[in-house]
PDB file of C-alpha atoms in Angstrom:
ATOM      1  CA  UNK A   1     -37.120  24.984  11.452  1.00  0.00           C
ATOM      2  CA  UNK A   2     -33.708  26.221  12.498  1.00  0.00           C
ATOM      3  CA  UNK A   3     -31.385  23.775  14.289  1.00  0.00           C
ATOM      4  CA  UNK A   4     -27.967  24.693  15.662  1.00  0.00           C
ATOM      5  CA  UNK A   5     -25.128  23.061  17.556  1.00  0.00           C
ATOM      6  CA  UNK A   6     -22.354  24.864  19.428  1.00  0.00           C
ATOM      7  CA  UNK A   7     -19.541  23.767  21.704  1.00  0.00           C
ATOM      8  CA  UNK A   8     -19.484  26.830  23.958  1.00  0.00           C
ATOM      9  CA  UNK A   9     -16.413  25.714  25.937  1.00  0.00           C
ATOM     10  CA  UNK A  10     -17.931  26.791  29.286  1.00  0.00           C
ATOM     11  CA  UNK A  11     -21.367  28.357  29.230  1.00  0.00           C
ATOM     12  CA  UNK A  12     -20.987  31.008  31.947  1.00  0.00           C
ATOM     13  CA  UNK A  13     -18.277  33.154  30.299  1.00  0.00           C
ATOM     14  CA  UNK A  14     -20.070  32.656  26.990  1.00  0.00           C
ATOM     15  CA  UNK A  15     -23.524  33.757  28.207  1.00  0.00           C
ATOM     16  CA  UNK A  16     -23.426  37.341  26.835  1.00  0.00           C
ATOM     17  CA  UNK A  17     -22.493  35.978  23.407  1.00  0.00           C
ATOM     18  CA  UNK A  18     -24.973  33.123  23.612  1.00  0.00           C
ATOM     19  CA  UNK A  19     -27.905  35.321  24.620  1.00  0.00           C
ATOM     20  CA  UNK A  20     -27.153  37.909  21.935  1.00  0.00           C
ATOM     21  CA  UNK A  21     -26.836  35.168  19.326  1.00  0.00           C
ATOM     22  CA  UNK A  22     -30.065  33.456  20.370  1.00  0.00           C
ATOM     23  CA  UNK A  23     -31.992  36.720  20.343  1.00  0.00           C
ATOM     24  CA  UNK A  24     -30.664  37.623  16.906  1.00  0.00           C
ATOM     25  CA  UNK A  25     -30.890  34.233  15.206  1.00  0.00           C
ATOM     26  CA  UNK A  26     -33.872  32.684  17.031  1.00  0.00           C
ATOM     27  CA  UNK A  27     -33.009  29.037  16.350  1.00  0.00           C
ATOM     28  CA  UNK A  28     -35.777  26.629  17.273  1.00  0.00           C
ATOM     29  CA  UNK A  29     -33.442  24.050  18.814  1.00  0.00           C
ATOM     30  CA  UNK A  30     -29.859  24.506  20.009  1.00  0.00           C
ATOM     31  CA  UNK A  31     -27.531  21.728  21.128  1.00  0.00           C
ATOM     32  CA  UNK A  32     -24.757  22.897  23.456  1.00  0.00           C
ATOM     33  CA  UNK A  33     -21.589  21.068  24.470  1.00  0.00           C
ATOM     34  CA  UNK A  34     -18.899  21.592  27.096  1.00  0.00           C
ATOM     35  CA  UNK A  35     -21.245  23.580  29.296  1.00  0.00           C
ATOM     36  CA  UNK A  36     -18.847  22.870  32.182  1.00  0.00           C
ATOM     37  CA  UNK A  37     -21.427  23.531  34.868  1.00  0.00           C
ATOM     38  CA  UNK A  38     -23.384  21.581  37.467  1.00  0.00           C
ATOM     39  CA  UNK A  39     -27.015  20.835  36.638  1.00  0.00           C
ATOM     40  CA  UNK A  40     -28.333  23.126  39.366  1.00  0.00           C
ATOM     41  CA  UNK A  41     -26.346  26.079  38.014  1.00  0.00           C
ATOM     42  CA  UNK A  42     -27.325  25.778  34.354  1.00  0.00           C
ATOM     43  CA  UNK A  43     -28.697  29.260  33.451  1.00  0.00           C
ATOM     44  CA  UNK A  44     -32.234  28.128  32.680  1.00  0.00           C
ATOM     45  CA  UNK A  45     -33.826  31.393  33.837  1.00  0.00           C
ATOM     46  CA  UNK A  46     -31.813  33.536  31.435  1.00  0.00           C
ATOM     47  CA  UNK A  47     -32.590  31.201  28.545  1.00  0.00           C
ATOM     48  CA  UNK A  48     -36.272  30.989  29.444  1.00  0.00           C
ATOM     49  CA  UNK A  49     -36.406  34.771  29.125  1.00  0.00           C
ATOM     50  CA  UNK A  50     -35.846  34.239  25.403  1.00  0.00           C
ATOM     51  CA  UNK A  51     -38.497  31.543  25.210  1.00  0.00           C
ATOM     52  CA  UNK A  52     -36.287  28.476  25.582  1.00  0.00           C
ATOM     53  CA  UNK A  53     -36.934  25.382  27.633  1.00  0.00           C
ATOM     54  CA  UNK A  54     -33.677  23.721  28.631  1.00  0.00           C
ATOM     55  CA  UNK A  55     -32.645  20.167  29.443  1.00  0.00           C
ATOM     56  CA  UNK A  56     -29.080  19.482  30.468  1.00  0.00           C
ATOM     57  CA  UNK A  57     -26.720  17.118  32.190  1.00  0.00           C
ATOM     58  CA  UNK A  58     -23.587  18.485  33.816  1.00  0.00           C
ATOM     59  CA  UNK A  59     -20.423  17.378  35.546  1.00  0.00           C
ATOM     60  CA  UNK A  60     -19.181  20.474  37.330  1.00  0.00           C
ATOM     61  CA  UNK A  61     -16.158  21.974  35.606  1.00  0.00           C
ATOM     62  CA  UNK A  62     -15.934  19.180  33.022  1.00  0.00           C
ATOM     63  CA  UNK A  63     -17.914  18.121  29.969  1.00  0.00           C
ATOM     64  CA  UNK A  64     -21.661  18.823  30.110  1.00  0.00           C
ATOM     65  CA  UNK A  65     -24.294  18.945  27.359  1.00  0.00           C
ATOM     66  CA  UNK A  66     -27.653  20.648  26.981  1.00  0.00           C
ATOM     67  CA  UNK A  67     -30.550  21.179  24.598  1.00  0.00           C
ATOM     68  CA  UNK A  68     -32.467  24.474  24.446  1.00  0.00           C
ATOM     69  CA  UNK A  69     -35.760  24.507  22.550  1.00  0.00           C
ATOM     70  CA  UNK A  70     -38.454  27.025  21.639  1.00  0.00           C
ATOM     71  CA  UNK A  71     -40.726  24.252  20.343  1.00  0.00           C
ATOM     72  CA  UNK A  72     -40.980  22.121  23.470  1.00  0.00           C
ATOM     73  CA  UNK A  73     -38.864  19.467  25.166  1.00  0.00           C
ATOM     74  CA  UNK A  74     -40.170  16.023  26.007  1.00  0.00           C
ATOM     75  CA  UNK A  75     -38.927  12.466  26.535  1.00  0.00           C
ATOM     76  CA  UNK A  76     -35.503  13.544  27.787  1.00  0.00           C
ATOM     77  CA  UNK A  77     -32.800  10.876  27.925  1.00  0.00           C
ATOM     78  CA  UNK A  78     -29.410  11.396  29.565  1.00  0.00           C
ATOM     79  CA  UNK A  79     -26.410   9.263  28.719  1.00  0.00           C
ATOM     80  CA  UNK A  80     -25.965   6.443  26.238  1.00  0.00           C
ATOM     81  CA  UNK A  81     -27.093   2.893  26.789  1.00  0.00           C
ATOM     82  CA  UNK A  82     -23.923   0.814  26.792  1.00  0.00           C
ATOM     83  CA  UNK A  83     -21.577   3.613  27.908  1.00  0.00           C
ATOM     84  CA  UNK A  84     -19.380   2.047  30.596  1.00  0.00           C
ATOM     85  CA  UNK A  85     -17.631   5.315  31.410  1.00  0.00           C
ATOM     86  CA  UNK A  86     -13.969   6.166  31.797  1.00  0.00           C
ATOM     87  CA  UNK A  87     -12.100   4.772  34.778  1.00  0.00           C
ATOM     88  CA  UNK A  88     -15.387   3.986  36.491  1.00  0.00           C
ATOM     89  CA  UNK A  89     -17.080   7.340  35.839  1.00  0.00           C
ATOM     90  CA  UNK A  90     -19.910   7.800  33.361  1.00  0.00           C
ATOM     91  CA  UNK A  91     -19.326  11.301  32.037  1.00  0.00           C
ATOM     92  CA  UNK A  92     -21.876  13.982  31.082  1.00  0.00           C
ATOM     93  CA  UNK A  93     -21.580  13.671  27.315  1.00  0.00           C
ATOM     94  CA  UNK A  94     -25.003  12.887  25.848  1.00  0.00           C
ATOM     95  CA  UNK A  95     -28.570  14.101  26.151  1.00  0.00           C
ATOM     96  CA  UNK A  96     -31.513  13.374  23.892  1.00  0.00           C
ATOM     97  CA  UNK A  97     -34.951  14.978  23.701  1.00  0.00           C
ATOM     98  CA  UNK A  98     -37.997  15.259  21.501  1.00  0.00           C
ATOM     99  CA  UNK A  99     -38.463  18.845  20.314  1.00  0.00           C
ATOM    100  CA  UNK A 100     -41.607  19.288  18.277  1.00  0.00           C
ATOM    101  CA  UNK A 101     -41.469  16.597  15.593  1.00  0.00           C
ATOM    102  CA  UNK A 102     -37.703  16.177  15.921  1.00  0.00           C
ATOM    103  CA  UNK A 103     -35.742  13.710  18.009  1.00  0.00           C
ATOM    104  CA  UNK A 104     -32.395  15.356  18.721  1.00  0.00           C
ATOM    105  CA  UNK A 105     -29.233  14.456  20.616  1.00  0.00           C
ATOM    106  CA  UNK A 106     -26.551  16.830  21.883  1.00  0.00           C
ATOM    107  CA  UNK A 107     -23.254  14.936  21.984  1.00  0.00           C
ATOM    108  CA  UNK A 108     -19.751  15.590  23.247  1.00  0.00           C
ATOM    109  CA  UNK A 109     -17.592  12.699  22.100  1.00  0.00           C
ATOM    110  CA  UNK A 110     -14.499  11.942  24.229  1.00  0.00           C
ATOM    111  CA  UNK A 111     -11.295  13.524  22.934  1.00  0.00           C
ATOM    112  CA  UNK A 112      -9.227  10.349  23.079  1.00  0.00           C
ATOM    113  CA  UNK A 113      -6.006  12.203  23.980  1.00  0.00           C
ATOM    114  CA  UNK A 114      -3.699  10.050  21.851  1.00  0.00           C
ATOM    115  CA  UNK A 115      -3.853   6.679  20.083  1.00  0.00           C
ATOM    116  CA  UNK A 116      -3.046   3.906  22.524  1.00  0.00           C
ATOM    117  CA  UNK A 117      -4.180   5.907  25.554  1.00  0.00           C
ATOM    118  CA  UNK A 118      -6.979   4.392  27.689  1.00  0.00           C
ATOM    119  CA  UNK A 119      -9.068   7.469  26.843  1.00  0.00           C
ATOM    120  CA  UNK A 120      -8.755   6.599  23.149  1.00  0.00           C
ATOM    121  CA  UNK A 121     -10.132   3.120  23.826  1.00  0.00           C
ATOM    122  CA  UNK A 122     -12.935   4.774  25.808  1.00  0.00           C
ATOM    123  CA  UNK A 123     -13.655   7.050  22.837  1.00  0.00           C
ATOM    124  CA  UNK A 124     -14.087   4.077  20.517  1.00  0.00           C
ATOM    125  CA  UNK A 125     -16.336   2.305  23.040  1.00  0.00           C
ATOM    126  CA  UNK A 126     -18.387   5.476  23.418  1.00  0.00           C
ATOM    127  CA  UNK A 127     -18.820   5.796  19.664  1.00  0.00           C
ATOM    128  CA  UNK A 128     -19.913   2.156  19.533  1.00  0.00           C
ATOM    129  CA  UNK A 129     -22.510   2.904  22.221  1.00  0.00           C
ATOM    130  CA  UNK A 130     -23.679   5.891  20.172  1.00  0.00           C
ATOM    131  CA  UNK A 131     -24.136   3.616  17.170  1.00  0.00           C
ATOM    132  CA  UNK A 132     -26.370   1.359  19.250  1.00  0.00           C
ATOM    133  CA  UNK A 133     -28.447   4.288  20.485  1.00  0.00           C
ATOM    134  CA  UNK A 134     -28.773   5.710  16.969  1.00  0.00           C
ATOM    135  CA  UNK A 135     -29.919   2.343  15.621  1.00  0.00           C
ATOM    136  CA  UNK A 136     -32.562   2.117  18.348  1.00  0.00           C
ATOM    137  CA  UNK A 137     -33.732   5.687  17.725  1.00  0.00           C
ATOM    138  CA  UNK A 138     -34.114   5.003  14.015  1.00  0.00           C
ATOM    139  CA  UNK A 139     -36.542   2.197  14.811  1.00  0.00           C
ATOM    140  CA  UNK A 140     -39.003   4.877  15.988  1.00  0.00           C
ATOM    141  CA  UNK A 141     -39.340   6.234  12.463  1.00  0.00           C
ATOM    142  CA  UNK A 142     -39.080   9.797  13.786  1.00  0.00           C
ATOM    143  CA  UNK A 143     -36.882  12.515  12.204  1.00  0.00           C
ATOM    144  CA  UNK A 144     -33.541  12.245  14.015  1.00  0.00           C
ATOM    145  CA  UNK A 145     -30.580  14.600  14.352  1.00  0.00           C
ATOM    146  CA  UNK A 146     -27.317  13.759  16.111  1.00  0.00           C
ATOM    147  CA  UNK A 147     -25.536  17.041  16.797  1.00  0.00           C
ATOM    148  CA  UNK A 148     -22.388  18.027  18.575  1.00  0.00           C
ATOM    149  CA  UNK A 149     -18.655  17.961  18.961  1.00  0.00           C
ATOM    150  CA  UNK A 150     -17.669  14.557  17.619  1.00  0.00           C
ATOM    151  CA  UNK A 151     -13.929  15.125  18.062  1.00  0.00           C
ATOM    152  CA  UNK A 152     -13.440  13.329  14.741  1.00  0.00           C
ATOM    153  CA  UNK A 153     -12.721  14.897  11.352  1.00  0.00           C
ATOM    154  CA  UNK A 154     -14.627  12.749   8.830  1.00  0.00           C
ATOM    155  CA  UNK A 155     -11.950  13.022   6.120  1.00  0.00           C
ATOM    156  CA  UNK A 156      -8.588  14.616   5.355  1.00  0.00           C
ATOM    157  CA  UNK A 157     -10.481  17.484   3.712  1.00  0.00           C
ATOM    158  CA  UNK A 158     -11.794  18.348   7.178  1.00  0.00           C
ATOM    159  CA  UNK A 159      -8.401  19.319   8.657  1.00  0.00           C
ATOM    160  CA  UNK A 160      -6.172  22.171   7.609  1.00  0.00           C
ATOM    161  CA  UNK A 161      -3.152  19.945   6.918  1.00  0.00           C
ATOM    162  CA  UNK A 162      -3.350  16.143   7.215  1.00  0.00           C
ATOM    163  CA  UNK A 163       0.430  15.969   7.677  1.00  0.00           C
ATOM    164  CA  UNK A 164       0.058  17.827  10.966  1.00  0.00           C
ATOM    165  CA  UNK A 165      -2.199  15.099  12.348  1.00  0.00           C
ATOM    166  CA  UNK A 166      -0.115  11.995  11.689  1.00  0.00           C
ATOM    167  CA  UNK A 167      -0.215   9.709  14.754  1.00  0.00           C
ATOM    168  CA  UNK A 168      -2.875  11.942  16.328  1.00  0.00           C
ATOM    169  CA  UNK A 169      -6.441  11.364  17.409  1.00  0.00           C
ATOM    170  CA  UNK A 170      -9.402  12.813  15.511  1.00  0.00           C
ATOM    171  CA  UNK A 171      -8.204  11.375  12.183  1.00  0.00           C
ATOM    172  CA  UNK A 172      -7.440   7.690  12.816  1.00  0.00           C
ATOM    173  CA  UNK A 173      -9.067   5.003  10.664  1.00  0.00           C
ATOM    174  CA  UNK A 174     -10.857   3.581  13.709  1.00  0.00           C
ATOM    175  CA  UNK A 175     -12.481   6.916  14.578  1.00  0.00           C
ATOM    176  CA  UNK A 176     -13.505   7.555  10.992  1.00  0.00           C
ATOM    177  CA  UNK A 177     -14.875   4.035  10.702  1.00  0.00           C
ATOM    178  CA  UNK A 178     -17.138   4.800  13.680  1.00  0.00           C
ATOM    179  CA  UNK A 179     -18.579   7.740  11.731  1.00  0.00           C
ATOM    180  CA  UNK A 180     -18.907   5.583   8.629  1.00  0.00           C
ATOM    181  CA  UNK A 181     -20.978   3.122  10.648  1.00  0.00           C
ATOM    182  CA  UNK A 182     -23.409   5.923  11.506  1.00  0.00           C
ATOM    183  CA  UNK A 183     -23.740   6.686   7.821  1.00  0.00           C
ATOM    184  CA  UNK A 184     -24.334   3.001   7.124  1.00  0.00           C
ATOM    185  CA  UNK A 185     -27.402   3.258   9.367  1.00  0.00           C
ATOM    186  CA  UNK A 186     -28.817   5.756   6.880  1.00  0.00           C
ATOM    187  CA  UNK A 187     -27.740   8.970   8.605  1.00  0.00           C
ATOM    188  CA  UNK A 188     -26.355  11.803   6.490  1.00  0.00           C
ATOM    189  CA  UNK A 189     -23.479  14.121   7.399  1.00  0.00           C
ATOM    190  CA  UNK A 190     -24.558  17.693   6.680  1.00  0.00           C
ATOM    191  CA  UNK A 191     -21.548  19.638   5.418  1.00  0.00           C
ATOM    192  CA  UNK A 192     -22.222  23.347   6.039  1.00  0.00           C
ATOM    193  CA  UNK A 193     -21.187  26.346   3.985  1.00  0.00           C
ATOM    194  CA  UNK A 194     -18.032  27.930   5.473  1.00  0.00           C
ATOM    195  CA  UNK A 195     -19.054  31.553   4.613  1.00  0.00           C
ATOM    196  CA  UNK A 196     -15.345  32.354   4.305  1.00  0.00           C
ATOM    197  CA  UNK A 197     -12.510  30.420   2.656  1.00  0.00           C
ATOM    198  CA  UNK A 198     -13.418  27.121   1.033  1.00  0.00           C
ATOM    199  CA  UNK A 199     -13.082  24.934   4.123  1.00  0.00           C
ATOM    200  CA  UNK A 200     -16.037  24.343   6.466  1.00  0.00           C
ATOM    201  CA  UNK A 201     -13.984  24.280   9.663  1.00  0.00           C
ATOM    202  CA  UNK A 202     -15.784  24.549  12.996  1.00  0.00           C
ATOM    203  CA  UNK A 203     -12.870  24.490  15.459  1.00  0.00           C
ATOM    204  CA  UNK A 204      -9.649  26.496  15.684  1.00  0.00           C
ATOM    205  CA  UNK A 205      -7.190  26.204  18.575  1.00  0.00           C
ATOM    206  CA  UNK A 206      -6.801  29.383  20.620  1.00  0.00           C
ATOM    207  CA  UNK A 207      -3.033  29.264  20.202  1.00  0.00           C
ATOM    208  CA  UNK A 208      -0.837  30.915  17.576  1.00  0.00           C
ATOM    209  CA  UNK A 209      -3.621  32.842  15.874  1.00  0.00           C
ATOM    210  CA  UNK A 210      -4.971  29.672  14.315  1.00  0.00           C
ATOM    211  CA  UNK A 211      -8.407  31.155  13.683  1.00  0.00           C
ATOM    212  CA  UNK A 212      -7.066  34.084  11.699  1.00  0.00           C
ATOM    213  CA  UNK A 213      -4.810  31.724   9.739  1.00  0.00           C
ATOM    214  CA  UNK A 214      -7.765  29.370   9.223  1.00  0.00           C
ATOM    215  CA  UNK A 215      -5.825  26.436  10.672  1.00  0.00           C
ATOM    216  CA  UNK A 216      -8.899  24.542  11.753  1.00  0.00           C
ATOM    217  CA  UNK A 217     -10.880  21.320  11.693  1.00  0.00           C
ATOM    218  CA  UNK A 218     -14.442  20.247  10.987  1.00  0.00           C
ATOM    219  CA  UNK A 219     -15.336  18.235  14.062  1.00  0.00           C
ATOM    220  CA  UNK A 220     -18.716  19.735  15.017  1.00  0.00           C
ATOM    221  CA  UNK A 221     -21.141  17.623  13.030  1.00  0.00           C
ATOM    222  CA  UNK A 222     -24.830  17.164  12.338  1.00  0.00           C
ATOM    223  CA  UNK A 223     -26.074  13.735  11.259  1.00  0.00           C
ATOM    224  CA  UNK A 224     -29.691  13.523  10.108  1.00  0.00           C
ATOM    225  CA  UNK A 225     -32.164  11.068   8.655  1.00  0.00           C
ATOM    226  CA  UNK A 226     -32.873  11.106   4.917  1.00  0.00           C
ATOM    227  CA  UNK A 227     -36.154  13.010   5.250  1.00  0.00           C
ATOM    228  CA  UNK A 228     -34.396  15.810   7.108  1.00  0.00           C
ATOM    229  CA  UNK A 229     -31.607  15.927   4.572  1.00  0.00           C
ATOM    230  CA  UNK A 230     -34.168  16.310   1.811  1.00  0.00           C
ATOM    231  CA  UNK A 231     -35.888  19.103   3.762  1.00  0.00           C
ATOM    232  CA  UNK A 232     -32.634  20.989   4.365  1.00  0.00           C
ATOM    233  CA  UNK A 233     -32.468  24.339   2.577  1.00  0.00           C
ATOM    234  CA  UNK A 234     -29.281  25.765   4.084  1.00  0.00           C
ATOM    235  CA  UNK A 235     -26.426  24.964   6.443  1.00  0.00           C
ATOM    236  CA  UNK A 236     -23.572  27.216   7.446  1.00  0.00           C
ATOM    237  CA  UNK A 237     -20.884  27.887  10.038  1.00  0.00           C
ATOM    238  CA  UNK A 238     -21.375  31.110  11.982  1.00  0.00           C
ATOM    239  CA  UNK A 239     -17.716  32.181  12.023  1.00  0.00           C
ATOM    240  CA  UNK A 240     -18.592  35.566  13.511  1.00  0.00           C
ATOM    241  CA  UNK A 241     -19.162  33.868  16.858  1.00  0.00           C
ATOM    242  CA  UNK A 242     -15.520  32.730  16.874  1.00  0.00           C
ATOM    243  CA  UNK A 243     -14.364  36.373  16.635  1.00  0.00           C
ATOM    244  CA  UNK A 244     -14.090  39.137  19.197  1.00  0.00           C
ATOM    245  CA  UNK A 245     -13.818  39.064  22.980  1.00  0.00           C
ATOM    246  CA  UNK A 246     -13.985  35.784  24.912  1.00  0.00           C
ATOM    247  CA  UNK A 247     -15.034  33.461  22.093  1.00  0.00           C
ATOM    248  CA  UNK A 248     -15.321  29.717  22.292  1.00  0.00           C
ATOM    249  CA  UNK A 249     -12.737  27.880  20.224  1.00  0.00           C
ATOM    250  CA  UNK A 250     -15.671  26.429  18.239  1.00  0.00           C
ATOM    251  CA  UNK A 251     -18.166  28.178  15.962  1.00  0.00           C
ATOM    252  CA  UNK A 252     -21.859  27.235  15.790  1.00  0.00           C
ATOM    253  CA  UNK A 253     -23.195  25.095  12.970  1.00  0.00           C
ATOM    254  CA  UNK A 254     -26.651  26.238  11.830  1.00  0.00           C
ATOM    255  CA  UNK A 255     -29.026  24.157   9.691  1.00  0.00           C
ATOM    256  CA  UNK A 256     -32.334  25.345   8.225  1.00  0.00           C
ATOM    257  CA  UNK A 257     -35.084  22.898   7.265  1.00  0.00           C
ATOM    258  CA  UNK A 258     -38.367  23.445   5.442  1.00  0.00           C
TER     259      UNK A 258
END
């Protein structure tokens, strides 16, 4: 089975790339983030032409997550139990589904903006809600994968220069502790092969040629249960999809299981 996750940073301008990539790679399940499209406008028809069923939750020009599957979609859940939203609005940041034997979630964790900002407090609450959902999912005994843009670098090795991130979000002890709590549940962080350089970065800012300088971060993550980790035979970052015309600022993470 081939599982992938990709923050497309707006699905409509990325459709030519996405369709070409899906046709070439043929992943069984793809988690998408930042679709930035209303539910009714999600391009299900185009994706179904390649054999994918799609479940998504959108919020117009903001946020949005989806799951595309060639092995079926069932028991779809939108949102996280315990998510109280930001300033009264529950945002489109989480969708779960059963795809074949796999229970999978596509997640777009709040950015947090800056430590001390109300959005940072929301981010920590959201991650706490995710922990609760993950714990409940694990009670099912089903293979589980949490995939998406976590907006947290698990360690200093996951950013190009820790000194550049002092007093910034994505690297604070509180955010990293939230990831550690997921691992304490028995979930495993799959660290993919970078294919180039020795750093498995998944995100590079559009500005200042950061991609070509490899000034990036590993914030697109895949957390899996122990059985899935044992069945994993490869994991890599598809850097080619960050190149060329109209790329997302994220590259897909691809994981192959026996």
